[in-house]
CSV table of C-alpha atoms and ligand atoms in Angstrom, one decimal:
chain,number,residue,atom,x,y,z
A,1,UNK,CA,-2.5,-28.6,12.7
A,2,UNK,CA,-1.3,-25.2,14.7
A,3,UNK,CA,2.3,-25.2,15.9
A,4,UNK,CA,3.8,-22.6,17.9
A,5,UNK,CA,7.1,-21.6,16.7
A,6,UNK,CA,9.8,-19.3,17.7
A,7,UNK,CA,10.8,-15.8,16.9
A,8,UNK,CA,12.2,-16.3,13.1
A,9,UNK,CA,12.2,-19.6,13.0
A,10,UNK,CA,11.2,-20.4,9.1
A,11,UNK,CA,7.1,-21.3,8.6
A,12,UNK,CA,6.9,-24.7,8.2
A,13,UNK,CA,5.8,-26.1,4.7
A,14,UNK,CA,2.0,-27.0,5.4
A,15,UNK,CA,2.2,-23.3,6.6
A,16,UNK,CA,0.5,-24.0,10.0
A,17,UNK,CA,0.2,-21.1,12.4
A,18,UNK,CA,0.2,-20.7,16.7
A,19,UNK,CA,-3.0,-21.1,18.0
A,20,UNK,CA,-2.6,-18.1,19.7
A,21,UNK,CA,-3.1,-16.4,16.4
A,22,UNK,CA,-5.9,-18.0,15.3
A,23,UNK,CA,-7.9,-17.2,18.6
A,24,UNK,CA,-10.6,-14.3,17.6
A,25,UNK,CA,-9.8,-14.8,13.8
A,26,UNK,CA,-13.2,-13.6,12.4
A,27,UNK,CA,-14.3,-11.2,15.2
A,28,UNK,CA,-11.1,-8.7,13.3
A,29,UNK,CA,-11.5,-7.6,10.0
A,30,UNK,CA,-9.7,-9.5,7.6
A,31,UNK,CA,-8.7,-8.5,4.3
A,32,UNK,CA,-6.7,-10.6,1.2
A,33,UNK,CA,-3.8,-8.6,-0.3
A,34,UNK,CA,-2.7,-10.4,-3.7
A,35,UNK,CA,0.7,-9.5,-5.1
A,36,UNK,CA,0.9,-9.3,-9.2
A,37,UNK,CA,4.5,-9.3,-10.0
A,38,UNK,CA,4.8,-7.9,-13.5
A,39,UNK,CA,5.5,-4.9,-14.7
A,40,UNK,CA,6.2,-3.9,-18.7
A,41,UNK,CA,9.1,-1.6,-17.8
A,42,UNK,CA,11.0,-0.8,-14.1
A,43,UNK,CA,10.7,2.8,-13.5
A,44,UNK,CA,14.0,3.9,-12.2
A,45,UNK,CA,13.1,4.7,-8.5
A,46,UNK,CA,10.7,1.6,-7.8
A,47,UNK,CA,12.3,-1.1,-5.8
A,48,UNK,CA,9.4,-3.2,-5.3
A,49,UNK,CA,9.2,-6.7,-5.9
A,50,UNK,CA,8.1,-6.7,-9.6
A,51,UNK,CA,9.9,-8.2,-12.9
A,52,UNK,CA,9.7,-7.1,-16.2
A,53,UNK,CA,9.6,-9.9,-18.9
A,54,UNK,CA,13.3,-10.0,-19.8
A,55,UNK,CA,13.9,-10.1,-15.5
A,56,UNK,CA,11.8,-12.7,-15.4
A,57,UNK,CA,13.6,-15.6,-16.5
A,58,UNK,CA,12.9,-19.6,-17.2
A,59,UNK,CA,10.4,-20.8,-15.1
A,60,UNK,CA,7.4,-18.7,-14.0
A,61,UNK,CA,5.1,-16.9,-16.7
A,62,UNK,CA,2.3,-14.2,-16.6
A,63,UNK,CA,-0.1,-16.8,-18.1
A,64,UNK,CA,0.2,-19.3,-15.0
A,65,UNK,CA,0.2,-16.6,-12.3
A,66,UNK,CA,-2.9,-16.7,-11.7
A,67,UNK,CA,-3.1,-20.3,-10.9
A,68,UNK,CA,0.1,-20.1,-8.1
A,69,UNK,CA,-2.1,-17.7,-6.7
A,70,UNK,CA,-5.2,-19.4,-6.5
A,71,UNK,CA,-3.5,-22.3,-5.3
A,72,UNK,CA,-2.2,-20.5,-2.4
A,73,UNK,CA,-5.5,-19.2,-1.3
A,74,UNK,CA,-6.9,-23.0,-1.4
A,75,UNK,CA,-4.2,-23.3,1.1
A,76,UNK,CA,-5.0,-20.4,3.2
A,77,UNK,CA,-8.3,-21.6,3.5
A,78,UNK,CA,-6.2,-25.0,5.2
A,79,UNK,CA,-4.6,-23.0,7.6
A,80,UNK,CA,-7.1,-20.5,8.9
A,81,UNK,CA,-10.1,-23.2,8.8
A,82,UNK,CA,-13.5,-22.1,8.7
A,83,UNK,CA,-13.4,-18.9,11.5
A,84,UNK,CA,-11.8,-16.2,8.9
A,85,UNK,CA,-14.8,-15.8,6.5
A,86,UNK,CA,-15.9,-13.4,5.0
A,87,UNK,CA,-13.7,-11.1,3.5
A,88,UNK,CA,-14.1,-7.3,4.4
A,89,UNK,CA,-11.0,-6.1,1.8
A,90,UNK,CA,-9.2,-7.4,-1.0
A,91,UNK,CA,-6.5,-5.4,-2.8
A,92,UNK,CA,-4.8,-6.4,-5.8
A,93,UNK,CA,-1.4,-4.8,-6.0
A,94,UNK,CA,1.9,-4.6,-7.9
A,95,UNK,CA,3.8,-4.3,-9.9
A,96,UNK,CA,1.0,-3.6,-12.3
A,97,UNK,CA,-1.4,-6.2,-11.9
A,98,UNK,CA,-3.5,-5.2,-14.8
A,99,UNK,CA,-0.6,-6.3,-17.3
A,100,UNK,CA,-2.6,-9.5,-16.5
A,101,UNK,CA,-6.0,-9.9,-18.6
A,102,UNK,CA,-9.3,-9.3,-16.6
A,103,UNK,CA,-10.2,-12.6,-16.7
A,104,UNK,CA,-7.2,-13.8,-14.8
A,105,UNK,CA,-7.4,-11.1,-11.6
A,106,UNK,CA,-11.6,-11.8,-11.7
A,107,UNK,CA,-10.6,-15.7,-11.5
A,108,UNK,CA,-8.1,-15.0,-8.1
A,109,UNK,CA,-11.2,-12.5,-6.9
A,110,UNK,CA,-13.6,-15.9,-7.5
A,111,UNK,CA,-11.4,-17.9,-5.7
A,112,UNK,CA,-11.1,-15.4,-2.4
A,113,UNK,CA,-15.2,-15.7,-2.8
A,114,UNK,CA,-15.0,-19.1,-3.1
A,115,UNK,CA,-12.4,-20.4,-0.4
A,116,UNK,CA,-13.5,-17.8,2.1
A,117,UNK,CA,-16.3,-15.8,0.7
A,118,UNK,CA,-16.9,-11.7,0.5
A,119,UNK,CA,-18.5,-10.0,3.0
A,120,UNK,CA,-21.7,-7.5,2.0
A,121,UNK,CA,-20.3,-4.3,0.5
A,122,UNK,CA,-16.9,-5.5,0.6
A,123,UNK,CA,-14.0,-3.2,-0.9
A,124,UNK,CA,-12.5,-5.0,-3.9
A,125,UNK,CA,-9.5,-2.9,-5.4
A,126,UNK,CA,-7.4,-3.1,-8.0
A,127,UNK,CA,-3.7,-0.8,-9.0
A,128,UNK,CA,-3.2,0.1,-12.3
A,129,UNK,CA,-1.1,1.8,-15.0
A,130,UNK,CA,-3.1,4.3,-16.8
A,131,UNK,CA,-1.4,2.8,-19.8
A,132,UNK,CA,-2.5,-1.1,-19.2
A,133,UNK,CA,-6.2,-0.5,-19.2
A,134,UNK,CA,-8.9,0.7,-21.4
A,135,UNK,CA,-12.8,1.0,-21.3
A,136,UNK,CA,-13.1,-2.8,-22.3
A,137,UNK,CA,-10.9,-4.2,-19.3
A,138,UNK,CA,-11.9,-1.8,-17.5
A,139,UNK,CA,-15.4,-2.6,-17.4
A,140,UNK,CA,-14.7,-6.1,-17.2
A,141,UNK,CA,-13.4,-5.7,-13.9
A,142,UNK,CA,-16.3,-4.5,-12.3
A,143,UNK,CA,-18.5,-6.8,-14.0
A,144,UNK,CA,-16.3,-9.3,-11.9
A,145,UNK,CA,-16.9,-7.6,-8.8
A,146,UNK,CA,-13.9,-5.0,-8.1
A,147,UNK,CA,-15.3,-2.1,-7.1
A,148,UNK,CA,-12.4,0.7,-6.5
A,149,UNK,CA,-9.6,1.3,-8.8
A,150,UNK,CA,-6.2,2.9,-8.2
A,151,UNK,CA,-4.1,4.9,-10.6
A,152,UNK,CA,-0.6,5.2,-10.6
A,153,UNK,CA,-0.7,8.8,-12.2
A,154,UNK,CA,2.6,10.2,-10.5
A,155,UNK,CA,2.5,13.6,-12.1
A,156,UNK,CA,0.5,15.8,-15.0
A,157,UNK,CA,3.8,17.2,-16.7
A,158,UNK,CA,5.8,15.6,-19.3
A,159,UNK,CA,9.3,16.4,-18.2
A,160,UNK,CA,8.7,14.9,-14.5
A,161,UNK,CA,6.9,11.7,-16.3
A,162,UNK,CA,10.5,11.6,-18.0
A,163,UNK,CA,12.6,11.8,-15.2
A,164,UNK,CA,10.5,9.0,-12.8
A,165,UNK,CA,10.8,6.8,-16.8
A,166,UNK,CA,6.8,6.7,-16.8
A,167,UNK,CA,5.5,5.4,-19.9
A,168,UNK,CA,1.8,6.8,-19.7
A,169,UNK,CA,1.1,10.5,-21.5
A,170,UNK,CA,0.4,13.7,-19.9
A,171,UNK,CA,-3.9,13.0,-20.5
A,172,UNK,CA,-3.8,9.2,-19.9
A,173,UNK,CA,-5.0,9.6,-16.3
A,174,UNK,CA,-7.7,11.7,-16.3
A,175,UNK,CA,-8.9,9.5,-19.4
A,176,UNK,CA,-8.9,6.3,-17.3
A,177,UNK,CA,-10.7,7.8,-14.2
A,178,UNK,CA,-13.4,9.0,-16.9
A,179,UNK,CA,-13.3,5.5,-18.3
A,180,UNK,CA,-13.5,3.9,-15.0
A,181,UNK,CA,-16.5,6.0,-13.8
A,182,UNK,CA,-18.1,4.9,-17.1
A,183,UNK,CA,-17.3,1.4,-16.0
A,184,UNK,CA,-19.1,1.8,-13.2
A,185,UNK,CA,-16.4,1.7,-10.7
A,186,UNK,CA,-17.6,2.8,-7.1
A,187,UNK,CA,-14.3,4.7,-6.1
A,188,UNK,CA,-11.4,5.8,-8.3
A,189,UNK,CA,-7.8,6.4,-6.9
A,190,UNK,CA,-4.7,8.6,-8.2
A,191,UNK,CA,-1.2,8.2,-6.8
A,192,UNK,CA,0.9,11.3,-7.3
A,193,UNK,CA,5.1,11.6,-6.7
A,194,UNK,CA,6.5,14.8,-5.4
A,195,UNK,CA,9.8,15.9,-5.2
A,196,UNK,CA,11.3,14.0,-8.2
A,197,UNK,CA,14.3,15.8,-9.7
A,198,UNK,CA,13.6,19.0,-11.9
A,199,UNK,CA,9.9,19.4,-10.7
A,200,UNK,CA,9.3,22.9,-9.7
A,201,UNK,CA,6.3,24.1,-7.7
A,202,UNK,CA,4.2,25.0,-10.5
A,203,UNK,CA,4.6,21.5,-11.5
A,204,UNK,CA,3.5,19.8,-8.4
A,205,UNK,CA,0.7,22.3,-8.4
A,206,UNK,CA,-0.4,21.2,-12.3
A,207,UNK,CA,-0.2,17.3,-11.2
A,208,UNK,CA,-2.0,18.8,-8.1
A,209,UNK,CA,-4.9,20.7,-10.1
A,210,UNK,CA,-5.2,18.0,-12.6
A,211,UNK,CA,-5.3,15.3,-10.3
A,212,UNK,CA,-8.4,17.2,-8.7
A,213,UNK,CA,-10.2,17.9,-11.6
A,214,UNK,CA,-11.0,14.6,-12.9
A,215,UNK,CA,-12.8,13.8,-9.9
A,216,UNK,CA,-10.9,10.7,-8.0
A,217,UNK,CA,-12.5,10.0,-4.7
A,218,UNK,CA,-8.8,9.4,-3.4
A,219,UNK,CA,-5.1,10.8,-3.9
A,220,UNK,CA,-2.2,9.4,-2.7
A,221,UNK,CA,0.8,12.2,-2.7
A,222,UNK,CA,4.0,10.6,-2.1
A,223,UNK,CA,7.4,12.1,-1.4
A,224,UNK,CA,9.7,10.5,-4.1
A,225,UNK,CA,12.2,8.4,-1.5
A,226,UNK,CA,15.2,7.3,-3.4
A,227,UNK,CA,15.7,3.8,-2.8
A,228,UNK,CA,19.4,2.1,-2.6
A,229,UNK,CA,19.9,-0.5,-6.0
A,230,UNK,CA,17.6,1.6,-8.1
A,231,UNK,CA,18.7,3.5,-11.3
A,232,UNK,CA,17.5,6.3,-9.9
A,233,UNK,CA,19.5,5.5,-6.6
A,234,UNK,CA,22.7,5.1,-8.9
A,235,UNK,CA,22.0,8.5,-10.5
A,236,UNK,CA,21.9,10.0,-7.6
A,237,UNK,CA,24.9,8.4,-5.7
A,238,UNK,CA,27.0,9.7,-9.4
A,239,UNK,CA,25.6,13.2,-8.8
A,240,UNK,CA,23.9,13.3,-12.1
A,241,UNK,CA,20.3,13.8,-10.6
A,242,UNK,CA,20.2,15.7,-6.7
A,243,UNK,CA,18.5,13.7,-4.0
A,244,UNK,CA,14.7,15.6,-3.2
A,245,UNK,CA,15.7,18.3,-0.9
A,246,UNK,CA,13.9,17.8,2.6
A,247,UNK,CA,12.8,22.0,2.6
A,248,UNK,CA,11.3,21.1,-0.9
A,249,UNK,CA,9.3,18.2,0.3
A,250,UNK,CA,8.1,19.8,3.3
A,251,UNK,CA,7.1,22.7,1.3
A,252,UNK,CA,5.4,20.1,-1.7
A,253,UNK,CA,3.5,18.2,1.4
A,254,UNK,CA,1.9,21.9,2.3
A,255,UNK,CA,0.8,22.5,-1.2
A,256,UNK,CA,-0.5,19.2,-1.2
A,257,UNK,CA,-2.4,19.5,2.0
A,258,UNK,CA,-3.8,23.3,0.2
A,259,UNK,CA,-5.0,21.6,-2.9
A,260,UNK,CA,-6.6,18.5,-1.5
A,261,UNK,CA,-8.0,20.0,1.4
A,262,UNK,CA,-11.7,19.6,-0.2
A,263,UNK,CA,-11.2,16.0,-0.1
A,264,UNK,CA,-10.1,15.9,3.6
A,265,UNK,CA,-6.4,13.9,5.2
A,266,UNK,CA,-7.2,11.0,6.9
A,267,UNK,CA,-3.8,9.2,6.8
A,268,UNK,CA,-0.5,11.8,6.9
A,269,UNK,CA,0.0,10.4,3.0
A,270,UNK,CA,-3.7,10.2,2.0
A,271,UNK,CA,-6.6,12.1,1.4
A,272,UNK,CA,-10.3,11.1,0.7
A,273,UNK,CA,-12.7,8.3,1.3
A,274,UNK,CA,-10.6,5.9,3.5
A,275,UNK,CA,-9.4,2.9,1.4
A,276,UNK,CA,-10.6,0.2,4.0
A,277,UNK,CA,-7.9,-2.0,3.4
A,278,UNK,CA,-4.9,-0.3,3.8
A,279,UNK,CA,-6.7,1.0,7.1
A,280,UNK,CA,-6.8,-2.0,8.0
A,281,UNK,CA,-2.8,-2.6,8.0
A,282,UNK,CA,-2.7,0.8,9.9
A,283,UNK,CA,-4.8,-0.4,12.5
A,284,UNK,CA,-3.3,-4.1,13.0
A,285,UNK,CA,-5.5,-5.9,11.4
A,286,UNK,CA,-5.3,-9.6,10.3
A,287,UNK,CA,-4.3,-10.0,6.2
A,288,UNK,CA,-3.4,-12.9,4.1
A,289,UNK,CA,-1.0,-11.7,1.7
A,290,UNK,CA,-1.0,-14.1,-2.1
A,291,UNK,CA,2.6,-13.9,-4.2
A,292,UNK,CA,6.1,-13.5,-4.3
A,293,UNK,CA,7.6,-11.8,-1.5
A,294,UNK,CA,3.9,-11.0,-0.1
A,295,UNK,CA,3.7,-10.2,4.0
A,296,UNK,CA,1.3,-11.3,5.9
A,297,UNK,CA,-0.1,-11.0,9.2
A,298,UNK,CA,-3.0,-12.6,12.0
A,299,UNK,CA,-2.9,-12.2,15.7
A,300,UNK,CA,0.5,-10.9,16.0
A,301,UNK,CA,2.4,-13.1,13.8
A,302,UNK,CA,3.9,-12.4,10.2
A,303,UNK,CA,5.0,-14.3,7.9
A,304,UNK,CA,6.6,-13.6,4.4
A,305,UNK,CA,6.8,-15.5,0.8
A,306,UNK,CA,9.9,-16.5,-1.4
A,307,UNK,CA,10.8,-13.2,-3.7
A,308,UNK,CA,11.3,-15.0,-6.8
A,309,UNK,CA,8.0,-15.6,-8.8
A,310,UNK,CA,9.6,-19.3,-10.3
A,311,UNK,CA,10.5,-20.2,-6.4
A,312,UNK,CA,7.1,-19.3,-5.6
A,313,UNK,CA,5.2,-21.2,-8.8
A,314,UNK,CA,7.3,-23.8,-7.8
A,315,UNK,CA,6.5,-24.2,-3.8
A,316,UNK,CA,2.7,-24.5,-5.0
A,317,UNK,CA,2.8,-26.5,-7.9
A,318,UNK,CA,5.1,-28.9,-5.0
A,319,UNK,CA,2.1,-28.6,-3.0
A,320,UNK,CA,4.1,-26.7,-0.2
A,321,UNK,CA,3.9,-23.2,1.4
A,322,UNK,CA,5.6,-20.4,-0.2
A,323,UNK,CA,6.8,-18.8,3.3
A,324,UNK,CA,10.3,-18.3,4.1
A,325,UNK,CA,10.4,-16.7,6.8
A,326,UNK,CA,8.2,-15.7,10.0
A,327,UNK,CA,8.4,-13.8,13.4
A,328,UNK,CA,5.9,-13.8,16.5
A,329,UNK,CA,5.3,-10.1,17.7
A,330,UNK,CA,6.7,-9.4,21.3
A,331,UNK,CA,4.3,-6.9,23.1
A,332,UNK,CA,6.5,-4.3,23.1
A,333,UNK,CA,7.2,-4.6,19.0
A,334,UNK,CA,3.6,-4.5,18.7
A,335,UNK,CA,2.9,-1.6,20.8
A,336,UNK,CA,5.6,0.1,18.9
A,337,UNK,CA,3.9,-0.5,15.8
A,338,UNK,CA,1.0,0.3,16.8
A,339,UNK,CA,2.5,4.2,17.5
A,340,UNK,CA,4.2,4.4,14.4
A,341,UNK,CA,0.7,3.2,12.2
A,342,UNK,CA,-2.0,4.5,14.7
A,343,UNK,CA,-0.3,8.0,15.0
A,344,UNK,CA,-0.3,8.6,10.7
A,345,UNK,CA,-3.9,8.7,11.0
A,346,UNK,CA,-6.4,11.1,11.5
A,347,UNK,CA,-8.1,9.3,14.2
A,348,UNK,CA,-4.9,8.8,15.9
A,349,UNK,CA,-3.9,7.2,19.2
A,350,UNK,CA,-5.4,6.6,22.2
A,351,UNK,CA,-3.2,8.0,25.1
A,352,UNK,CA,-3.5,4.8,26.9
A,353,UNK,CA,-1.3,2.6,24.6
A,354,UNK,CA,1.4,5.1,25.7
A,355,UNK,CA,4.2,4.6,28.8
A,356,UNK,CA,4.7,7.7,30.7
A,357,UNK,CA,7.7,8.7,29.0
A,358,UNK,CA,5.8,8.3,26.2
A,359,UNK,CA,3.1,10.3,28.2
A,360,UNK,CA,5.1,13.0,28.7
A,361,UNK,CA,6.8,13.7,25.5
A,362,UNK,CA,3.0,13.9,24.0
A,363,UNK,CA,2.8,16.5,26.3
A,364,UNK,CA,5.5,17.8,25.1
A,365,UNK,CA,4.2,17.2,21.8
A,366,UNK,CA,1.1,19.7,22.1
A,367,UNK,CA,3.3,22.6,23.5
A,368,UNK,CA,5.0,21.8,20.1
A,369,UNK,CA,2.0,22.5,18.3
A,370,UNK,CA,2.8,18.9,17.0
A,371,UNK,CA,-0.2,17.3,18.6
A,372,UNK,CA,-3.7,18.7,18.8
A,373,UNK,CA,-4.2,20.0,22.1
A,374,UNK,CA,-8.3,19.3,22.3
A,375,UNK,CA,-7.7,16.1,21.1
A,376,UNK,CA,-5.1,15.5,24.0
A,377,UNK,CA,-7.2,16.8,26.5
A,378,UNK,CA,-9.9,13.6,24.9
A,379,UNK,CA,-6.8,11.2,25.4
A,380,UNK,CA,-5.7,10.8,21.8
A,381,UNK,CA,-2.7,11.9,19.9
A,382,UNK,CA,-3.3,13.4,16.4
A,383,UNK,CA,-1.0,15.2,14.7
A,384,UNK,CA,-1.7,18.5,14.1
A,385,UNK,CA,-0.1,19.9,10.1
A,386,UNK,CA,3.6,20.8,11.2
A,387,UNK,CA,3.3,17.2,13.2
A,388,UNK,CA,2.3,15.6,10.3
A,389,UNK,CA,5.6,16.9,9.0
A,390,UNK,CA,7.5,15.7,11.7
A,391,UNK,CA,5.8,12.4,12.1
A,392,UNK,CA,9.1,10.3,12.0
A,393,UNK,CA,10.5,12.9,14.9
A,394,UNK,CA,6.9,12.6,17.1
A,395,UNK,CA,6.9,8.7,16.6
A,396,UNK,CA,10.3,8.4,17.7
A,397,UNK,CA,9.7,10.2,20.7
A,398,UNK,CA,5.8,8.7,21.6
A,399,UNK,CA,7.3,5.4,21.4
A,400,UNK,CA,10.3,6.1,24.1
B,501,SAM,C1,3.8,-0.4,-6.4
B,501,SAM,S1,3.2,1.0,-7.2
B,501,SAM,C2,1.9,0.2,-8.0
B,501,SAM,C3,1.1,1.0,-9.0
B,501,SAM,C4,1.4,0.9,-10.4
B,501,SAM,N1,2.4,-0.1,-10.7
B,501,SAM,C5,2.0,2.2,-10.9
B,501,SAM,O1,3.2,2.5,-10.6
B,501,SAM,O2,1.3,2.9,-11.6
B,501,SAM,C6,2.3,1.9,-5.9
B,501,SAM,C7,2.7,3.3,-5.8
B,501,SAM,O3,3.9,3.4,-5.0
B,501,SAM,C8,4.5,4.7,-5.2
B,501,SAM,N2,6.0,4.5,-5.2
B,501,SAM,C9,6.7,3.4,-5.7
B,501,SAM,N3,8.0,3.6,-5.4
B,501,SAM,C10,8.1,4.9,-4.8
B,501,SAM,C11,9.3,5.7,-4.4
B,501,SAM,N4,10.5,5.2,-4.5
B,501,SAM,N5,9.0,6.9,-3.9
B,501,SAM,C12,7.7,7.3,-3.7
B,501,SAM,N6,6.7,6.6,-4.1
B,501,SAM,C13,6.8,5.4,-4.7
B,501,SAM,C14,4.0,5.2,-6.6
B,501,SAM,O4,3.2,6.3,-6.4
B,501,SAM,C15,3.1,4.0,-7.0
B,501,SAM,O5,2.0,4.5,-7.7
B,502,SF4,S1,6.2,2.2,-9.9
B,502,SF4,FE1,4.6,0.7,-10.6
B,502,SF4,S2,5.0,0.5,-12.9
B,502,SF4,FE2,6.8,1.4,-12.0
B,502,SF4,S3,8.1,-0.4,-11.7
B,502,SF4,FE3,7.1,0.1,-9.7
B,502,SF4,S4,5.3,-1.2,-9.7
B,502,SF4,FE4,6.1,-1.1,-11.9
């Protein structure tokens, strides 16, 4: 069944893949990403691939998503045969995939278990709205076997909630993370936004201190990026909101780094115990990603599904792949990669992956005071705080 294709060329509809890439499936880790869709409202800066019901349109529903998506594992299962198993990671992500009842996202966990099985101790997450969960689902989910949950809190102060068109109050959060302790969840996760229009400092320090007090075992802290085609992105091009200033954010980033020092960086936008899966992305894993527009990727080649959740209902209910589109990894693009993911972490990169010009701006680098020096002189590049700063800039220069 493997076919090797060229660069771009679309994947075929039984989805078959080079057998290049299968060769040492199972001795990387190998995590299931699973795209939910849905959201009840769009806040105005997201531009991911979600649909609210009135976006939705004829065709594909929340009630039979569940089913597209289990049918797609069946066929992942086709494709990568019987060397993938087990499961080290799944993540359930959104859009907010907890608009859909527990039942339905414990029924896709049951069929990862089932098609390729979980390994020991395996990291089972779940996103949320604080606002589409209580202690009922909540606990349901872990029954079912997810054992980390994630948050979307954004910020602690009303007027900033307002501005990014969040529909959760002020207290919802820190309710939820009590709630999912209670559960019995194993790890708890908060995203926070900085930099969103009209948010002071004391404001990013409240969403900051509140964040920390109700005990997640992860933060995300993101700088608010205003994306082209989003309300927020219109706002911004009429002048009636200001783009985040980049002195703000770098200022924001160091107050984040102050406040959730006791919880320790290990990626240059995360802080906490390590959420295995997304790790795994940074570090070139292998993933399969189930649902519209997911990406995925094993032994250098990715591939992407059809956007639209009705074209992608409609490819599995046809019995055929939902990928569009896919593109074999030259060396070089992977090695690029590589710098630009490897180098965000705390870990960072070995020197080796480097080509002397690459070499030599590292040096650079440490005279900088962009990359620690001891960690140089051990042939790795991590960033020290003012690189972490100027990642873009170091990447940019590492990769040559
Ligand atoms: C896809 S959302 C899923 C979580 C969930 N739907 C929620 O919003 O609560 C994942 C995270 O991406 C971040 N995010 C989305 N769009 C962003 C943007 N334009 N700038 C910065 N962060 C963004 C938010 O912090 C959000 O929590
Ligand atoms: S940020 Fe989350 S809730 Fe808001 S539109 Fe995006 S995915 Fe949906």
């Amino acid at each position: 069944m493997p076919s090797a294709l060229p660069d771009g060329e679309p994947a075929p509809a039984s989805g078959t893949l080079p057998v290049t890439a299968l060769e040492g499936l199972g001795t990387r880790p190998f995590g299931v990403y699973v795209h939910v869709p849905f959201c009840r409202t769009r806040c105005g800066y997201c531009d991911f691939n979600t649909y609210t019901a009135e976006e939705l349109g004829p065709g594909a529903t929340r009630t039979s998503y569940a089913g597209s998506a289990i049918a797609e594992l069946r066929l992942a299962a086709q494709v990568l045969g019987a060397d993938a198993a087990p499961v080290q990671t799944v993540f359930v992500g959104g859009g907010t995939p907890t608009l859909l009842p527990p039942h339905d996202l414990v029924a896709v966990l049951g069929a990862v278990r089932e098609v390729f099985g979980l390994a020991p101790g395996a990291e089972v997450t779940t996103e949320a709205n604080p606002d589409s969960v209580d202690a009922e689902s909540l606990a349901a989910l872990r029954a079912g076997g997810f054992t980390r949950v994630s948050f979307g809190m954004q910020s602690a102060v009303q007027h900033v909630l307002a501005v990014l068109d969040r529909t959760h109050t002020p207290g919802r959060p820190q309710a939820a993370v009590r709630e999912a302790y209670a559960a019995g969840f194993e790890q708890v996760s908060l995203d926070l936004i900085y930099g969103a229009p009209g948010e002071s400092a004391q404001d990013w320090q409240r969403s900051l201190d509140v964040a920390l007090d109700s005990g997640p075992t992860h933060v995300s802290a993101y700088a608010l990026v205003v994306e082209q085609g989003t309300r927020l992105g219109r706002q911004v091009a009429r002048g009636e909101l200001p783009a985040p200033d980049d002195d703000v954010l770098a200022d924001r980033y160091l107050q984040a780094e102050q406040a959730l020092r006791p919880l320790g960086w290990y990626e240059v936008s995360n802080w906490g115990q390590p959420c295995r899966h997304n790790v795994g992305y940074w570090r070139g894993g292998d993933w399969w990603g189930v649902g519209p527009g997911a990406h995925s990727h094993v032994g250098g080649v990715r591939w992407w599904n059809v956007t639209h959740p009705t074209a992608y209902a409609g490819r599995l209910a046809a019995g055929a792949s939902p990928a569009v589109g896919r593109e074999l990894l030259s060396g070089s693009q992977r090695r690029a990669e590589r710098v630009l993911l490897e180098l965000r972490l705390r870990t960072g990169l070995p020197l080796e992956v480097l080509h002397p010009a690459g070499l030599a701006a590292a040096r650079r680098a440490c005279g900088d005071g962009l990359l620690e020096p001891a960690a140089h002189a051990d042939g790795r590049a991590v960033l020290t705080l003012r690189g972490r700063l100027l990642a873009d800039a170091v990447v940019r220069d590492l990769v040559d």
